[in-house]
XYZ file of C-alpha atoms in Angstrom:
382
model
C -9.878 15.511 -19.729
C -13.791 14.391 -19.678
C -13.396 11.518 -16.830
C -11.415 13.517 -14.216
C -14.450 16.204 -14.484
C -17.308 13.776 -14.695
C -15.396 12.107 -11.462
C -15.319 15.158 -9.648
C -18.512 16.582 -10.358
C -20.879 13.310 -11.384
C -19.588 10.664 -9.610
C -20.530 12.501 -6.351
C -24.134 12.769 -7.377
C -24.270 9.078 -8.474
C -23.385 7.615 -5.800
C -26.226 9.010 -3.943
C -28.337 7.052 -7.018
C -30.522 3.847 -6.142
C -27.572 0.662 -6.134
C -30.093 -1.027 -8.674
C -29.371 2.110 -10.644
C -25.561 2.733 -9.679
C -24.599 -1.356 -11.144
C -25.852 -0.267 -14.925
C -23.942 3.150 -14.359
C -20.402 1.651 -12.942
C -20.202 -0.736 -15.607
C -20.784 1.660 -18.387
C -18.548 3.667 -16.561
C -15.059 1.176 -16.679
C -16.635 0.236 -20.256
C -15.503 3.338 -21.496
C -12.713 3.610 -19.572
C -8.956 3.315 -20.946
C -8.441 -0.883 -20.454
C -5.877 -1.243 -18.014
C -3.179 1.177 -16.699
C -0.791 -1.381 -17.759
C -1.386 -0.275 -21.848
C 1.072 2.665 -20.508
C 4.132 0.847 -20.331
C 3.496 -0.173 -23.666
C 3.829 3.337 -25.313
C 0.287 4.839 -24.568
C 1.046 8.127 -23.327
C -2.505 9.445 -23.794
C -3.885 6.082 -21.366
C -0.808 6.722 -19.094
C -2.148 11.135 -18.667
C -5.719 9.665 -18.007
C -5.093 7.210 -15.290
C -2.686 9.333 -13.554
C -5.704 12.461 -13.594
C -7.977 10.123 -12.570
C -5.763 9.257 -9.763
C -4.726 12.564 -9.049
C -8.834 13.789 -9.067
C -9.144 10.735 -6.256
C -6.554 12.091 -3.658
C -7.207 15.570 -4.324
C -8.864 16.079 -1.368
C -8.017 13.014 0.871
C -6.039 14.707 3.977
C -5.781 11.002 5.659
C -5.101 8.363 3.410
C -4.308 5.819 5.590
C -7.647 6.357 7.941
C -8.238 2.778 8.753
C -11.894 1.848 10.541
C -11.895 1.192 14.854
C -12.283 -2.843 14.098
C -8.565 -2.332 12.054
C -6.991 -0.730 15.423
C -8.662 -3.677 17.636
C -7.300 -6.351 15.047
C -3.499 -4.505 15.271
C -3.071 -3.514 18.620
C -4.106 -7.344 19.384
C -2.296 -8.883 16.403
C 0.417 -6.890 14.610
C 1.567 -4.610 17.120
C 3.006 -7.511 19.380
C 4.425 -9.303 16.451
C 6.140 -5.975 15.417
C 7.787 -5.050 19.216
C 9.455 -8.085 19.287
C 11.637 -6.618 16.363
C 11.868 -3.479 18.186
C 8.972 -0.807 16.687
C 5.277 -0.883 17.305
C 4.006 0.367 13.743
C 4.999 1.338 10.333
C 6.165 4.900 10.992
C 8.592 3.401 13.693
C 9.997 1.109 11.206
C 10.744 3.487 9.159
C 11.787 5.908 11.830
C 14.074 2.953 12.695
C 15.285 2.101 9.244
C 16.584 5.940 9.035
C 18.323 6.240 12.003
C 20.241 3.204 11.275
C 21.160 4.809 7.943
C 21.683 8.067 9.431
C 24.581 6.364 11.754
C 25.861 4.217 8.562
C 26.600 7.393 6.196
C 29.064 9.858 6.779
C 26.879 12.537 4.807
C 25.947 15.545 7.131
C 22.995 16.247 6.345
C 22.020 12.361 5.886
C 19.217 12.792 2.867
C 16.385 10.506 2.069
C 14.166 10.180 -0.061
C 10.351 9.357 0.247
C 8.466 7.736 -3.091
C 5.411 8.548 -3.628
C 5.026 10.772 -0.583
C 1.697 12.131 -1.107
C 0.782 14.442 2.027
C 3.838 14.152 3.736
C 2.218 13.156 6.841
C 4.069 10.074 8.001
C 7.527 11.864 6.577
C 6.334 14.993 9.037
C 5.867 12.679 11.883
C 8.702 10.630 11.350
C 11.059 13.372 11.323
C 9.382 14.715 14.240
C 10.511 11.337 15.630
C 14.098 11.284 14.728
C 14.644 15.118 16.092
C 13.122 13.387 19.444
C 16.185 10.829 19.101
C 18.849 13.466 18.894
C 19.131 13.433 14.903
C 18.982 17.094 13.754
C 21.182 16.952 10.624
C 19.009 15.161 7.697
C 16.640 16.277 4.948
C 13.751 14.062 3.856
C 12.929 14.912 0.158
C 9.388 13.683 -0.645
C 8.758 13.033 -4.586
C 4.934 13.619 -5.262
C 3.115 14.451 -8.665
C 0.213 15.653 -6.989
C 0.304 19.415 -6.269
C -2.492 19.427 -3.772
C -0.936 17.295 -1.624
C 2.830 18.649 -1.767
C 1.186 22.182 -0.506
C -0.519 19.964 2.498
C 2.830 18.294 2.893
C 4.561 21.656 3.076
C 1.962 23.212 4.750
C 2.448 20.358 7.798
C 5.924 21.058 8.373
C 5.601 24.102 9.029
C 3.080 23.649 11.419
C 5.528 20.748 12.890
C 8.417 22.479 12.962
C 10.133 20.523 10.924
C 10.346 22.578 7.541
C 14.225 22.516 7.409
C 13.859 18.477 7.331
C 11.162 17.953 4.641
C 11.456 19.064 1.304
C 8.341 18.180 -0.950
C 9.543 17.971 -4.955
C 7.412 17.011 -8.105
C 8.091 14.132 -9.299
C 6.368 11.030 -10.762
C 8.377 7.684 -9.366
C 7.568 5.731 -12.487
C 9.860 7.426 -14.519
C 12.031 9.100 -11.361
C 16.206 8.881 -12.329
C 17.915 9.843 -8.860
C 20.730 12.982 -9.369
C 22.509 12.133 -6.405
C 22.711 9.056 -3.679
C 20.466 8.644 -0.628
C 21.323 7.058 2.958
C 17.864 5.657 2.448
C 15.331 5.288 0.234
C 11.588 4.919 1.688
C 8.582 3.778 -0.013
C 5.645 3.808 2.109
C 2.806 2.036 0.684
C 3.426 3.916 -2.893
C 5.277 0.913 -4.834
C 1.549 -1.082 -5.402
C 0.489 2.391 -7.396
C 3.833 2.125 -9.786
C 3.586 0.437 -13.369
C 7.318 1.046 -14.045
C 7.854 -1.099 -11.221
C 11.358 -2.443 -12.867
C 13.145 0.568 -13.302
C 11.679 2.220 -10.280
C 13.942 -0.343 -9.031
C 16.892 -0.021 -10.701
C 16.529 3.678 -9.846
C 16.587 3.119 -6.521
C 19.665 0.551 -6.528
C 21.294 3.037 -8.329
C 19.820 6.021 -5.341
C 21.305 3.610 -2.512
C 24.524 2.204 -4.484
C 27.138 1.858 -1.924
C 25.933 0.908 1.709
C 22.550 2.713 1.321
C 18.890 1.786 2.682
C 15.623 0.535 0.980
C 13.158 0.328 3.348
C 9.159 -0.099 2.602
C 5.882 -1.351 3.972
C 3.488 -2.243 1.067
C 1.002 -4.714 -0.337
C 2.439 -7.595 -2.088
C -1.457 -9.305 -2.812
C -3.278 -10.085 -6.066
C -3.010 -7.319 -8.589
C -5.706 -4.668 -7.756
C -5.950 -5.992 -4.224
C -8.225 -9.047 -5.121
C -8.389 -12.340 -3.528
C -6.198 -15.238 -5.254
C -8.741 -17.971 -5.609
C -7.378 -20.228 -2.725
C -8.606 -17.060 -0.099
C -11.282 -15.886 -2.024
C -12.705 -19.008 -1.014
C -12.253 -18.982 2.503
C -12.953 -15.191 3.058
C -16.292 -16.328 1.361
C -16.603 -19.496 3.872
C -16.445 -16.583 6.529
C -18.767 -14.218 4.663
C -21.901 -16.559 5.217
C -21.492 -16.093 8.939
C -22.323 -12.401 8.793
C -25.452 -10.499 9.209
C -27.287 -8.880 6.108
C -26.183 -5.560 7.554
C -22.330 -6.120 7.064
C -22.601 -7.247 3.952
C -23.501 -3.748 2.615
C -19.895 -2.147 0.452
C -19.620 1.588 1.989
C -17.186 2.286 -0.876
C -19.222 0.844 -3.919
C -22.255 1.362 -2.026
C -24.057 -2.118 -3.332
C -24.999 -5.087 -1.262
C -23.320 -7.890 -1.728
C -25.203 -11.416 -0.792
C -21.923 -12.748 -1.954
C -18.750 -11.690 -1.518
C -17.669 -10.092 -4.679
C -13.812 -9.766 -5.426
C -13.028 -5.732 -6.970
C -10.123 -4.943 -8.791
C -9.217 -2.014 -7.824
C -7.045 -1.603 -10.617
C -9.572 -0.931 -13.178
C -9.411 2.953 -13.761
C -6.300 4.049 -11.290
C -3.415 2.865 -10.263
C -4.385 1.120 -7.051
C -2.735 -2.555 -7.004
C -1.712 -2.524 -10.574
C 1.188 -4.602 -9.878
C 0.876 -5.799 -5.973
C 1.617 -9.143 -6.906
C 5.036 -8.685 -9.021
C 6.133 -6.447 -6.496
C 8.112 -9.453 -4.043
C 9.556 -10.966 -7.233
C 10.922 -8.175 -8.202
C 12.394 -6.947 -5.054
C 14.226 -10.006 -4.928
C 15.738 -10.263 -8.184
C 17.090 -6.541 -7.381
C 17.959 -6.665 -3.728
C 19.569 -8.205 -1.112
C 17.093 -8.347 2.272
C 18.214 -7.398 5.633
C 14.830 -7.334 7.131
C 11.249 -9.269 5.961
C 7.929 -9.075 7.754
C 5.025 -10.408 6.003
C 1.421 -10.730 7.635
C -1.990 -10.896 6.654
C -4.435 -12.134 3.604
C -8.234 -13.336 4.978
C -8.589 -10.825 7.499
C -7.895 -7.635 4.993
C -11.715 -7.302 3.271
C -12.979 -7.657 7.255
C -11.264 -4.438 8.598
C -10.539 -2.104 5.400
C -12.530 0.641 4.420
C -15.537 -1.160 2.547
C -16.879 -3.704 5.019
C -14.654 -2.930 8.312
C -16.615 0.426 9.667
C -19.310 -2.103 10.070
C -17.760 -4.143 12.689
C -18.273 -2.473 16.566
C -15.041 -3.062 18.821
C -17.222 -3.128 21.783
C -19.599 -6.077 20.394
C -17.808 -9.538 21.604
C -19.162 -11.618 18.688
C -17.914 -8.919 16.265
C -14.481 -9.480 18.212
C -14.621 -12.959 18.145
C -15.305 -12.903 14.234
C -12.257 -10.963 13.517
C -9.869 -13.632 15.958
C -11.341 -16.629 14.058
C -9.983 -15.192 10.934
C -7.065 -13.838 12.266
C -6.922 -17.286 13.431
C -7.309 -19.186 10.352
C -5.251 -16.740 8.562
C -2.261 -17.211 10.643
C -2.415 -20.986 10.018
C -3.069 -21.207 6.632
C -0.060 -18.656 5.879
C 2.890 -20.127 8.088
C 1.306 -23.492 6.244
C 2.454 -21.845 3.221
C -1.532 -22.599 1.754
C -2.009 -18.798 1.750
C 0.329 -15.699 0.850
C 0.807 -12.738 2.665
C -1.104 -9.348 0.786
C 1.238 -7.521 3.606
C 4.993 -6.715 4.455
C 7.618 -4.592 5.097
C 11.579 -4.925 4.341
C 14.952 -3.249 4.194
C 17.060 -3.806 1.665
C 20.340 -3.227 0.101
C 21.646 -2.892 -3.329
C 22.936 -6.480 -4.820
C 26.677 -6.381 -5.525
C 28.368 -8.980 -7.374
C 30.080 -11.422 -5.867
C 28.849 -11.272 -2.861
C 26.759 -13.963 -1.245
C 23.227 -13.050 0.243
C 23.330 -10.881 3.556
C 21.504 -12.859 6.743
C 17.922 -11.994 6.812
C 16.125 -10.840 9.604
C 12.418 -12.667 9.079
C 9.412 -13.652 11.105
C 9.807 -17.533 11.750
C 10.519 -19.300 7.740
C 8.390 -16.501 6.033
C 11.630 -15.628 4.173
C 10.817 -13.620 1.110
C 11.410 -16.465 -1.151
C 8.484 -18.371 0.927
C 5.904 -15.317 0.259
C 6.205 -15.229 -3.215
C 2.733 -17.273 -4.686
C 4.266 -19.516 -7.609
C 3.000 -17.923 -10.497
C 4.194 -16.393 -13.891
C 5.284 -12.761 -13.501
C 1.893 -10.243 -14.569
C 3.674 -8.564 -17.463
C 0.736 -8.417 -19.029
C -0.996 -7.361 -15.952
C -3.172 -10.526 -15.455
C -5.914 -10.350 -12.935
């Protein structure tokens, strides 16, 4: 495949390019590009084989793909963190670390197996078995389905060096069009479900994985298709974008300035976001919700990779930026004017008959509330 070479070995070297000569370059660029990743589901094997290369090439040789800038850390050890303890876990790896030793104690199934989606490195599965040896749990097997080669050897590679090689088994697989063999005391997804385009029978898959009393527990982004801003925060994130200095308005990802703030899909050659938004929806037709916390929309372009390295934790206005917004934020969401880009959630398998299980939620941001009222993106709309 041309693209996945001319990303690895001239995309480097462009980037380094003038940005009044970059612009001309990125837009010829996604002009020639396959349309959407969405033309897959529609029969398109040959657009399907070059998003996924071209989103294999990008992770090749990312050992940290959750590396989130200092200002992030400020912004969720003052925010999140807090907000999370009171439901008994401080981050996202203790969820799930929680969410599997709940399952662990539910099944009778010695070893208790899981199942990761979308595992990539196997870092968090590492750690998180780590965690559950440290709580007495010795008997389990994490399985963690990944397509990309490079990182299954990390992933493997990691255990070992953990200790933890008889609990993590790293197997190829793509999720999209994963069918499970057996069933799982729990089924994790940990920020993996916004990359899948078969998003509805990735989740009949895993009803079928967790069919009995089984777990579904994830932490993803549940935003705009390829992470944008629906048009209701685009505005406001753009109110607070004319309050910052010339400097930190510079994109370190698309290297351009940006006078304005400019919405990106993220979407437009790999598989990042491709279907954030019909993500809730479809969880809820599937599943029943034991737990639901959602969080976060304004504050996300401040403190991710592209503008957030700019921000210095030890500068009190740069602190007292990221507050307002996390401010404003807060209030417009619990107002129900905003939706959350952010959650996580454990699930079960729907059975008939049954009414709804109580759900465990953060004040009325039920899952029903969190869902923006808008026609499902079969299409993929952006």
């Amino acid at each position: 495949m041309i693209r996945p070479f001319l990303r690895r070995h001239v995309v480097p070297w462009a980037r380094r390019l003038p940005s009044f000569l970059q612009e001309p370059l990125r837009e010829i660029w996604y002009a020639c590009a396959p349309k959407t990743a969405a033309t897959a589901r529609h029969g398109d094997e040959a657009v399907y084989a070059a998003q996924r290369d071209n989103e294999t090439a990008r992770f090749d040789a990312q050992t940290d793909v959750h590396a989130l800038p200092p200002i992030a850390h400020y912004w969720s050890d003052k925010y999140l963190r807090p907000e999370l303890e009171a439901f008994g876990f401080s981050n996202p790896e203790q969820f799930f670390v929680v969410a599997l030793e709940r399952a662990w104690r539910e099944t009778n199934e010695r070893p208790a197996r899981f199942i990761s989606l979308g595992a990539g490195n196997c870092d968090a599965e590492v750690r998180i078995a780590q965690a559950l040896r440290a709580r007495g749990i010795i008997d389990f097997v994490i399985e963690c389905l990944e397509p990309n080669r490079a990182m299954r050897a990390r992933g493997a590679a990691l255990a070992r060096e953990a200790g933890v090689e008889a609990h993590i088994d790293a197997i190829d697989g793509d999720f999209n069009f994963w069918r499970p063999q057996r069933t799982y005391a729990a089924v994790i997804a940990n920020q993996s479900l916004h990359h899948a385009i078969e998003l509805e029978g990735l989740f009949d898959a895993v009803a079928q994985a967790i069919s009995g009393d089984g777990l579904f527990a994830t932490s993803d982004m549940i935003g705009r298709n390829g992470h944008q801003r629906w048009p209701e925060a685009l505005a406001i994130v753009r109110e607070f974008w004319a309050e910052l200095p010339a400097a930190y308005r510079y994109n370190l990802q698309l290297r351009r300035h940006e006078k304005n703030f400019r919405d990106w899909d993220c979407a437009r050659e790999g598989f990042e976001g491709v279907r954030a938004q019909d993500i809730l929806p479809l969880l809820i037709e599937r599943f029943d919700f034991d737990f639901f916390f959602a969080h976060s929309n304004l504050i996300d372009p401040f403190i991710d990779r592209s503008f957030g390295p700019h921000f210095d934790v030890a500068c009190e206005r740069d602190r007292a930026f990221i507050d307002r917004v996390q401010a404003r934020d807060e209030a417009e969401i619990f107002a129900g004017r905003l939706t959350p880009t952010h959650m996580l959630a454990v699930m079960r398998a729907q059975r008939s008959g049954e009414g709804a299980r109580p759900c465990l939620t953060r004040g009325h941001l039920t899952p029903a509330f969190c869902v923006r009222r808008i026609a499902p993106s079969s299409s993929r709309s952006r």
